[in-house]
Coordinates of C-alpha atoms and ligand atoms in Angstrom, one line a residue:
M1 CA 15.6 2.4 16.4
T2 CA 17.2 5.4 16.3
H3 CA 17.2 8.1 13.2
G4 CA 20.0 9.8 14.1
N5 CA 20.3 14.0 13.9
A6 CA 19.4 13.2 9.7
P7 CA 18.0 15.4 8.5
I8 CA 14.4 12.8 8.3
E9 CA 11.5 15.4 8.3
Q10 CA 9.2 12.7 8.6
T11 CA 9.2 8.7 9.5
A12 CA 5.7 7.3 8.5
S13 CA 2.9 8.8 6.0
R14 CA -0.5 9.2 7.9
H15 CA -1.7 6.0 5.8
G16 CA 0.8 3.7 7.7
T17 CA 4.2 2.1 6.4
W18 CA 4.4 -1.9 5.2
R19 CA 5.5 -4.3 7.5
S20 CA 8.8 -5.2 6.4
R21 CA 10.7 -5.3 2.8
G22 CA 9.0 -8.3 1.5
T23 CA 5.6 -7.1 1.6
F24 CA 6.4 -4.0 0.0
I25 CA 8.4 -5.8 -2.7
L26 CA 5.1 -8.1 -3.3
A27 CA 2.9 -5.1 -3.4
A28 CA 5.3 -3.1 -5.9
T29 CA 5.6 -6.3 -8.0
G30 CA 2.1 -6.5 -7.7
S31 CA 1.7 -2.9 -9.5
A32 CA 4.5 -3.7 -11.9
V33 CA 2.7 -7.1 -12.9
G34 CA -0.5 -6.7 -14.8
L35 CA -1.8 -6.2 -18.4
G36 CA 1.6 -4.5 -19.5
N37 CA 3.2 -7.8 -19.2
I38 CA 0.6 -10.5 -19.9
W39 CA -1.7 -8.8 -22.4
R40 CA 0.4 -5.6 -23.6
F41 CA 4.2 -7.5 -23.7
P42 CA 3.3 -10.5 -25.8
Y43 CA 1.4 -8.7 -28.5
V44 CA 3.5 -5.8 -28.9
T45 CA 6.2 -8.2 -29.1
G46 CA 4.4 -9.8 -31.6
E47 CA 4.1 -6.9 -33.4
Y48 CA 7.5 -6.2 -33.7
G49 CA 8.9 -9.4 -34.7
G50 CA 9.7 -10.7 -31.0
S51 CA 13.5 -10.9 -29.9
A52 CA 15.4 -7.6 -31.4
F53 CA 12.1 -5.9 -29.4
I54 CA 12.9 -7.8 -25.9
V55 CA 16.8 -7.0 -26.4
V56 CA 16.0 -2.9 -26.5
Y57 CA 12.9 -3.4 -23.9
L58 CA 15.8 -5.0 -21.6
V59 CA 18.2 -2.4 -22.3
S60 CA 15.6 0.0 -21.5
V61 CA 14.6 -1.7 -17.8
L62 CA 17.9 -1.3 -17.0
L63 CA 19.2 1.8 -17.9
L64 CA 15.7 4.1 -18.3
G65 CA 13.6 2.0 -15.9
L66 CA 15.8 1.3 -12.7
P67 CA 17.0 5.2 -12.4
V68 CA 13.7 6.6 -12.6
M69 CA 12.3 3.6 -9.9
M70 CA 14.7 4.5 -7.9
A71 CA 14.1 8.3 -7.6
E72 CA 10.3 7.4 -7.1
V73 CA 11.0 5.6 -4.0
A74 CA 13.4 8.1 -3.2
L75 CA 11.5 11.2 -3.5
G76 CA 8.2 9.1 -1.8
R77 CA 9.7 8.1 1.1
E78 CA 11.8 11.7 1.7
G79 CA 8.2 12.9 1.2
R80 CA 6.1 10.7 2.9
H81 CA 2.5 11.6 1.4
S82 CA 0.9 11.3 -1.7
P83 CA 2.8 12.9 -5.0
L84 CA 1.0 16.2 -5.6
I85 CA 1.9 17.1 -1.1
T86 CA 5.3 15.2 -1.6
M87 CA 6.5 17.6 -4.3
Q88 CA 4.7 20.1 -2.8
K89 CA 7.1 19.7 0.6
L90 CA 9.8 19.2 -1.6
I91 CA 9.6 21.9 -3.6
E92 CA 9.3 24.4 -1.0
R93 CA 12.5 22.6 1.1
T94 CA 14.5 23.0 -1.9
R95 CA 13.2 26.4 -2.4
S96 CA 12.7 25.2 -6.8
H97 CA 9.8 26.3 -9.4
R98 CA 6.5 25.5 -8.7
I99 CA 6.7 23.8 -12.4
W100 CA 8.1 21.1 -10.6
L101 CA 4.4 20.9 -9.6
L102 CA 3.0 19.0 -12.8
I103 CA 4.9 15.8 -11.3
G104 CA 2.1 15.4 -9.2
W105 CA -0.8 17.1 -10.8
S106 CA 0.0 14.5 -14.0
S107 CA 0.2 11.6 -11.1
L108 CA -3.7 12.7 -10.3
L109 CA -5.0 12.6 -14.4
S110 CA -2.6 9.7 -15.2
G111 CA -4.5 7.6 -12.3
F112 CA -8.1 8.6 -13.4
L113 CA -7.0 8.1 -17.3
I114 CA -4.9 5.1 -16.7
A115 CA -7.5 3.8 -14.1
S116 CA -10.3 4.5 -16.6
Y117 CA -9.6 2.3 -19.4
Y118 CA -7.6 -0.5 -17.0
E119 CA -10.6 -1.2 -15.0
V120 CA -12.4 -1.9 -18.4
I121 CA -9.6 -4.4 -20.1
A122 CA -9.0 -6.1 -16.7
G123 CA -13.2 -7.1 -17.1
W124 CA -12.9 -8.6 -19.8
T125 CA -10.1 -11.0 -18.3
L126 CA -13.0 -11.1 -15.5
R127 CA -15.4 -12.4 -17.9
Y128 CA -13.4 -14.7 -19.7
A129 CA -12.5 -16.6 -16.4
L130 CA -15.8 -16.3 -14.9
D131 CA -17.1 -18.1 -18.5
Y132 CA -14.0 -20.6 -18.3
S133 CA -15.0 -21.9 -14.7
G134 CA -18.7 -22.1 -15.8
Q135 CA -18.0 -24.4 -18.6
A136 CA -15.2 -26.2 -16.4
I137 CA -18.4 -27.0 -13.9
G138 CA -20.7 -28.1 -17.4
L139 CA -23.3 -24.9 -16.7
L140 CA -22.0 -23.5 -19.6
P141 CA -21.6 -24.8 -23.7
G142 CA -17.9 -24.6 -24.6
T143 CA -17.3 -22.3 -27.6
T144 CA -17.4 -23.2 -30.8
D145 CA -16.8 -19.8 -32.5
V146 CA -14.1 -18.0 -30.4
Q147 CA -14.2 -15.0 -32.9
Q148 CA -17.6 -14.3 -33.0
V149 CA -18.3 -14.7 -29.2
W150 CA -15.4 -12.2 -28.8
S151 CA -17.1 -9.3 -31.4
A152 CA -20.2 -10.2 -29.3
F153 CA -19.0 -9.4 -26.3
L154 CA -17.0 -6.3 -27.0
S155 CA -20.2 -4.7 -28.8
S156 CA -22.2 -5.0 -25.8
P157 CA -22.1 -2.2 -23.7
G158 CA -24.3 -3.8 -21.0
Q159 CA -22.0 -7.0 -20.9
L160 CA -18.7 -4.6 -20.6
I161 CA -20.4 -2.2 -18.6
L162 CA -21.5 -5.3 -15.9
F163 CA -17.4 -6.2 -15.8
Q164 CA -16.1 -2.8 -15.7
T165 CA -18.4 -2.2 -12.9
L166 CA -17.5 -5.7 -10.5
F167 CA -14.2 -5.0 -11.4
V168 CA -14.0 -1.4 -9.9
V169 CA -16.2 -2.5 -6.8
I170 CA -13.1 -5.4 -6.3
T171 CA -10.6 -2.6 -6.2
M172 CA -12.2 0.3 -4.2
A173 CA -13.2 -2.4 -1.4
V174 CA -9.9 -3.1 -1.0
I175 CA -8.4 0.4 -1.7
A176 CA -10.8 1.2 1.0
R177 CA -9.7 -1.1 3.8
G178 CA -6.5 1.3 4.1
L179 CA -3.0 0.4 3.7
K180 CA -2.4 -2.6 6.1
R181 CA -5.7 -4.2 5.7
G182 CA -6.4 -3.7 2.1
L183 CA -3.3 -3.5 -0.1
E184 CA -1.0 -5.2 2.5
K185 CA -3.0 -8.0 2.6
A186 CA -4.8 -8.8 -0.5
T187 CA -0.9 -8.5 -2.3
T188 CA 0.7 -11.0 0.4
L189 CA -2.5 -13.1 -0.7
M190 CA -2.5 -12.7 -4.2
M191 CA 0.8 -12.6 -5.5
P192 CA 2.2 -15.8 -4.6
V193 CA -1.0 -17.7 -5.7
L194 CA -0.2 -15.5 -9.0
F195 CA 3.1 -17.0 -9.4
L196 CA 1.6 -20.3 -8.7
M197 CA -0.6 -19.8 -11.7
L198 CA 2.1 -18.8 -14.1
L199 CA 4.1 -21.1 -13.2
A200 CA 1.1 -24.0 -13.7
L201 CA 0.8 -22.4 -17.0
L202 CA 4.4 -22.5 -18.1
V203 CA 5.0 -26.3 -16.8
Y204 CA 1.4 -26.8 -19.4
S205 CA 2.7 -24.8 -22.1
L206 CA 6.2 -26.6 -22.4
L207 CA 4.1 -30.3 -22.3
E208 CA 1.6 -29.3 -24.5
G209 CA 3.1 -26.4 -26.8
D210 CA 6.2 -26.2 -29.1
P211 CA 8.1 -24.4 -26.8
A212 CA 11.5 -24.8 -29.0
A213 CA 9.8 -22.3 -31.5
S214 CA 8.5 -20.2 -29.0
L215 CA 12.5 -19.7 -27.8
S216 CA 13.7 -18.9 -31.2
Y217 CA 11.1 -16.8 -32.0
M218 CA 11.5 -14.7 -28.5
F219 CA 15.2 -15.4 -28.0
K220 CA 16.7 -15.2 -32.2
P221 CA 17.1 -11.3 -32.9
D222 CA 15.7 -10.3 -36.1
W223 CA 16.4 -6.9 -36.2
S224 CA 14.7 -5.8 -39.8
A225 CA 11.7 -6.4 -38.1
L226 CA 12.6 -3.6 -35.0
G227 CA 12.9 -0.1 -37.0
V228 CA 12.1 2.8 -34.8
N229 CA 8.8 2.5 -34.0
G230 CA 9.6 -0.8 -32.2
V231 CA 12.4 1.0 -30.5
L232 CA 10.4 3.8 -28.7
A233 CA 7.8 1.1 -28.5
A234 CA 10.1 -1.1 -26.3
M235 CA 11.3 1.6 -24.3
G236 CA 8.0 2.8 -23.8
Q237 CA 6.4 -0.6 -23.0
A238 CA 9.5 -0.9 -20.5
F239 CA 8.2 2.2 -18.4
F240 CA 4.8 0.9 -18.4
T241 CA 5.6 -2.2 -17.6
L242 CA 7.5 -1.0 -14.5
S243 CA 4.6 1.1 -13.4
L244 CA 6.8 4.2 -13.6
G245 CA 5.9 8.1 -14.4
M246 CA 2.8 8.9 -12.6
G247 CA 3.8 8.3 -8.7
A248 CA 2.4 4.7 -8.1
I249 CA 5.5 3.3 -7.1
M250 CA 6.1 6.7 -5.6
V251 CA 3.2 6.4 -3.4
Y252 CA 4.3 2.8 -2.4
G253 CA 8.0 4.2 -1.5
A254 CA 5.9 6.4 0.7
Y255 CA 4.8 3.8 2.5
L256 CA 8.0 2.1 2.7
P257 CA 9.8 1.8 6.4
E258 CA 13.2 3.5 6.7
G259 CA 16.0 1.0 6.7
V260 CA 15.1 -0.7 3.6
K261 CA 17.7 -0.5 1.4
V262 CA 16.3 1.3 -1.8
P263 CA 18.7 -0.3 -5.1
S264 CA 18.2 -4.2 -4.1
T265 CA 14.6 -3.8 -3.6
V266 CA 14.1 -2.1 -6.7
G267 CA 16.3 -4.4 -8.5
V268 CA 14.1 -7.7 -7.0
I269 CA 11.3 -5.8 -8.1
A270 CA 12.4 -5.1 -12.0
L271 CA 13.4 -8.7 -12.0
L272 CA 10.5 -10.0 -11.3
D273 CA 8.6 -7.6 -12.9
T274 CA 10.5 -8.8 -16.1
L275 CA 10.6 -12.7 -15.5
V276 CA 6.7 -12.5 -15.5
A277 CA 6.6 -10.9 -18.6
I278 CA 9.5 -13.0 -20.0
I279 CA 8.0 -16.5 -18.7
A280 CA 4.5 -15.4 -20.2
G281 CA 5.7 -14.9 -23.3
I282 CA 7.5 -17.8 -23.7
A283 CA 4.1 -20.0 -22.4
L284 CA 1.7 -17.6 -24.8
F285 CA 3.9 -18.4 -28.0
S286 CA 4.6 -21.8 -26.9
I287 CA 0.7 -22.7 -27.0
I288 CA 0.3 -20.5 -29.7
F289 CA 2.8 -22.0 -32.0
A290 CA 1.3 -25.2 -31.5
H291 CA -1.6 -24.5 -33.8
P292 CA 0.0 -23.5 -37.0
E293 CA -2.9 -21.8 -38.3
L294 CA -2.8 -19.4 -35.6
Q295 CA -0.6 -16.0 -35.7
P296 CA 1.6 -14.1 -33.3
E297 CA 0.6 -10.9 -34.9
S298 CA -2.7 -10.5 -33.7
G299 CA -2.8 -7.0 -31.9
P300 CA -5.4 -6.5 -28.7
G301 CA -6.9 -9.4 -29.4
L302 CA -3.9 -12.3 -28.7
L303 CA -5.5 -13.2 -25.7
F304 CA -9.2 -13.4 -26.1
I305 CA -9.0 -14.7 -29.6
T306 CA -5.8 -16.1 -30.5
L307 CA -5.1 -18.0 -27.2
S308 CA -8.9 -18.9 -26.3
S309 CA -8.9 -20.5 -30.1
A310 CA -6.0 -22.6 -28.9
F311 CA -7.8 -23.1 -25.6
E312 CA -10.8 -24.5 -27.1
V313 CA -8.8 -27.4 -29.1
M314 CA -6.3 -28.2 -26.2
P315 CA -6.4 -31.5 -23.6
G316 CA -7.4 -29.8 -20.8
G317 CA -8.0 -26.3 -22.4
V318 CA -11.0 -25.2 -20.3
L319 CA -9.2 -25.5 -17.0
I320 CA -6.3 -23.9 -18.4
G321 CA -8.2 -21.4 -19.6
M322 CA -10.1 -20.9 -16.3
L323 CA -6.8 -20.6 -14.3
F324 CA -5.2 -18.2 -17.4
F325 CA -7.5 -15.8 -17.2
F326 CA -7.9 -15.9 -13.1
L327 CA -4.1 -15.0 -13.6
V328 CA -4.2 -11.7 -15.2
G329 CA -7.1 -10.9 -13.4
V330 CA -4.8 -11.2 -10.7
A331 CA -2.5 -9.1 -11.9
A332 CA -4.6 -6.4 -13.0
L333 CA -6.2 -6.2 -9.8
T334 CA -3.2 -5.6 -7.8
S335 CA -2.0 -3.0 -10.5
L336 CA -5.0 -1.0 -10.1
L337 CA -4.8 -0.9 -6.6
S338 CA -1.5 1.1 -7.5
I339 CA -3.1 3.3 -10.2
V340 CA -5.5 4.6 -8.0
E341 CA -3.9 4.9 -4.5
P342 CA -1.7 7.8 -5.0
T343 CA -5.2 9.8 -6.0
V344 CA -6.8 8.4 -3.0
A345 CA -4.4 9.2 -0.6
W346 CA -4.3 12.8 -1.9
V347 CA -7.7 13.5 -1.8
V348 CA -7.6 11.7 2.2
E349 CA -4.8 13.9 2.8
K350 CA -5.9 17.2 1.3
Y351 CA -9.7 16.9 2.8
N352 CA -8.6 14.8 5.9
A353 CA -11.6 12.7 4.2
S354 CA -12.3 9.2 5.5
R355 CA -10.5 6.5 3.1
L356 CA -14.0 4.8 2.8
R357 CA -15.9 7.6 1.3
V358 CA -13.4 8.8 -0.7
S359 CA -12.7 5.2 -2.5
I360 CA -16.3 5.8 -3.2
T361 CA -16.0 8.7 -4.9
V362 CA -12.7 7.8 -6.5
G363 CA -14.2 4.3 -7.6
V364 CA -17.5 6.5 -9.3
V365 CA -15.4 8.9 -11.0
V366 CA -13.0 6.3 -12.6
W367 CA -16.0 4.2 -13.0
L368 CA -18.1 7.2 -15.1
L369 CA -14.4 7.4 -17.4
G370 CA -14.6 4.2 -18.1
L371 CA -17.9 4.6 -20.1
G372 CA -15.7 6.3 -22.5
T373 CA -13.7 3.2 -23.2
V374 CA -16.6 0.9 -23.1
F375 CA -18.7 2.8 -25.9
S376 CA -15.5 3.1 -27.6
F377 CA -15.7 -0.6 -29.2
N378 CA -19.6 -0.5 -29.8
L379 CA -22.2 2.8 -29.6
G380 CA -19.4 5.2 -30.3
E381 CA -16.9 3.3 -31.9
D382 CA -17.2 6.0 -35.0
V383 CA -19.0 9.1 -33.1
L384 CA -16.5 9.1 -29.9
I385 CA -13.5 10.4 -32.2
F386 CA -10.5 12.1 -30.6
F387 CA -7.6 13.4 -33.2
G388 CA -8.3 10.4 -35.6
Q389 CA -8.7 7.7 -32.7
T390 CA -11.2 6.2 -30.5
F391 CA -11.9 7.6 -27.2
F392 CA -9.4 4.1 -25.9
G393 CA -7.0 4.6 -28.3
F394 CA -6.7 8.4 -27.4
L395 CA -6.7 7.6 -24.1
D396 CA -4.2 4.8 -24.2
Y397 CA -1.7 7.1 -26.6
L398 CA -2.3 10.0 -24.5
T399 CA -1.0 8.4 -21.6
N400 CA 1.1 5.7 -22.3
N401 CA 3.0 7.9 -25.2
I402 CA 2.9 11.3 -23.7
L403 CA 1.9 11.8 -19.4
L404 CA 4.0 8.6 -18.6
P405 CA 7.4 9.6 -20.1
A406 CA 6.6 13.4 -19.3
G407 CA 6.1 12.4 -16.0
G408 CA 9.3 9.5 -16.1
L409 CA 11.4 13.0 -17.4
L410 CA 10.4 15.6 -14.8
I411 CA 11.1 12.8 -11.7
A412 CA 14.3 11.9 -13.3
L413 CA 15.1 15.4 -13.5
F414 CA 14.0 16.5 -10.0
A415 CA 16.0 13.6 -8.2
G416 CA 19.1 14.0 -9.8
W417 CA 19.4 17.6 -10.5
I418 CA 16.8 19.6 -7.9
M419 CA 17.3 17.3 -4.7
P420 CA 20.1 18.1 -2.5
R421 CA 22.5 15.1 -3.5
E422 CA 22.8 13.7 0.4
V423 CA 19.3 13.5 0.6
I424 CA 19.1 11.4 -2.9
A425 CA 22.5 9.2 -1.1
R426 CA 21.0 8.3 2.1
Q427 CA 17.9 7.4 0.3
L428 CA 19.0 4.8 -2.2
S429 CA 21.8 4.6 0.4
L430 CA 24.4 4.7 -2.0
E431 CA 27.9 6.6 -2.3
G432 CA 30.8 7.4 -4.2
R433 CA 30.7 5.5 -7.7
A434 CA 27.7 3.9 -7.4
F435 CA 25.9 7.1 -6.4
L436 CA 27.7 8.6 -9.0
T437 CA 26.5 5.9 -11.8
W438 CA 23.0 6.3 -10.6
Q439 CA 23.5 10.5 -10.8
I440 CA 24.6 9.9 -14.7
L441 CA 21.7 7.5 -15.2
A442 CA 19.3 9.9 -13.8
R443 CA 20.7 13.0 -15.2
W444 CA 21.9 12.3 -18.9
I445 CA 20.7 8.8 -19.8
A446 CA 17.5 8.3 -18.7
P447 CA 16.5 11.7 -20.1
A448 CA 17.8 11.5 -23.4
G449 CA 16.3 8.6 -23.9
I450 CA 12.4 9.4 -22.4
L451 CA 13.2 12.5 -24.8
A452 CA 14.2 10.8 -27.7
V453 CA 10.6 8.8 -27.2
L454 CA 8.9 12.2 -26.7
V455 CA 10.4 14.3 -29.6
Y456 CA 9.4 11.1 -31.5
T457 CA 6.0 10.8 -30.7
W458 CA 5.4 14.6 -31.2
F459 CA 6.3 14.4 -34.9
S460 CA 5.1 11.6 -35.6
A461 CA 1.4 12.8 -34.7
G462 CA 2.2 16.1 -36.5
Ligands
LIG501 N1 2.7 -2.2 -14.8 C1 1.0 -2.6 -14.8 C2 1.2 -3.5 -15.9 O1 2.7 -3.7 -16.5 C3 0.2 -1.3 -14.9 C4 0.1 -0.5 -14.2 C5 -0.1 -0.2 -12.5 C6 1.1 1.2 -14.2 N2 0.5 1.1 -12.5 C7 0.5 1.6 -13.2 C8 1.5 2.0 -15.7 C9 1.4 3.1 -12.8 C10 1.6 3.1 -15.8 C11 1.6 4.1 -14.5 O2 -0.2 -3.4 -16.1

């Protein structure tokens, strides 16, 4: 391996590098594929009437998602540190304004905030997976009233905290083991399992559900149901599902070996992520439409109430329910890893601290913050009100509608305007027309799209 005299400052981060392009793809796809694909995507698709939403979402992935994702990987690999320190280094090198440090700081803030509610919801999937397992081996009785089980679960802080705790402990145990023995091992092990489970679910849904109704719901555009809100929600979804705007992909990029070509690699990740969302959508709606009494527009309860009711009455439903909720749990785990890694990496770098201790500390802080989300479904439902929303609603809004788009905007602008052209061109191994295309997207198109989301959010909130 030669690095010639290219101005590469550092070729590896202190945390190590991925073994290969393949393990990076698995880890980054693990980050991308999560609750956003299997829980959020189907229910927002349902809320905005199906196919038209999906069209805008796909266009947003191409025009906003891909260029920003390339920018994150390029910046991360150039800086070879956690997002905040990477930004400090790049700002020094380009002698640019310290305002760009916001990218780094918001990465830490978003990391804590997103992790704090993500682990709680991930805990729900764990609870359902274990519950179905109990039923499958005959340890637990079947559910008669799905709605009642769900409400009872949500109104019990003790239960929510139990599963939240389990989830944080598992996540931090992986993170504490470091890049190679933790992140890489866990994702290379879990991602194939995830794809297999998804495939099994798809086959089952085609055999036992109503695939024709599902396909027409998802792919026959009904533009009337969309509206401005739908368009903006689709852009936001594209961002969230690709893990963009908070440095998660940036830190994974910092661990990417030299020589791996970024554009095609990022393309594979976005493609896999989109495929998972579409397949999960087809499977879920196929199952739901097989039961005329169930509605696809039921919001966040779609998995836990609507889908669960279907599993109750379907042949082999208990086993499929178990498989399904394990699938969502695994997807959530590999995502949560990437939400806390930028923060853990930063503390390790900044204070030269041991990964184990940092993981424990970050885990405790995330857990404590998570209590806010836990209580927003029960004790604090009417007390913990922020800007007219529950604590969870507020966090979800703040991160998805403000912090992530703002982070993505700054990342696109910094990579597109501030970084020297040669550096980004070398990082992306693009030249000529291809580079120009990326540049136009990063300088103009993505910022314009993101700004539209931010401005609209601002005015509709006021
Ligand atoms: N993309 C993940 C999902 O779809 C969530 C996620 C992981 C994320 N890392 C992120 C979202 C960083 C925003 C930023 O569930």
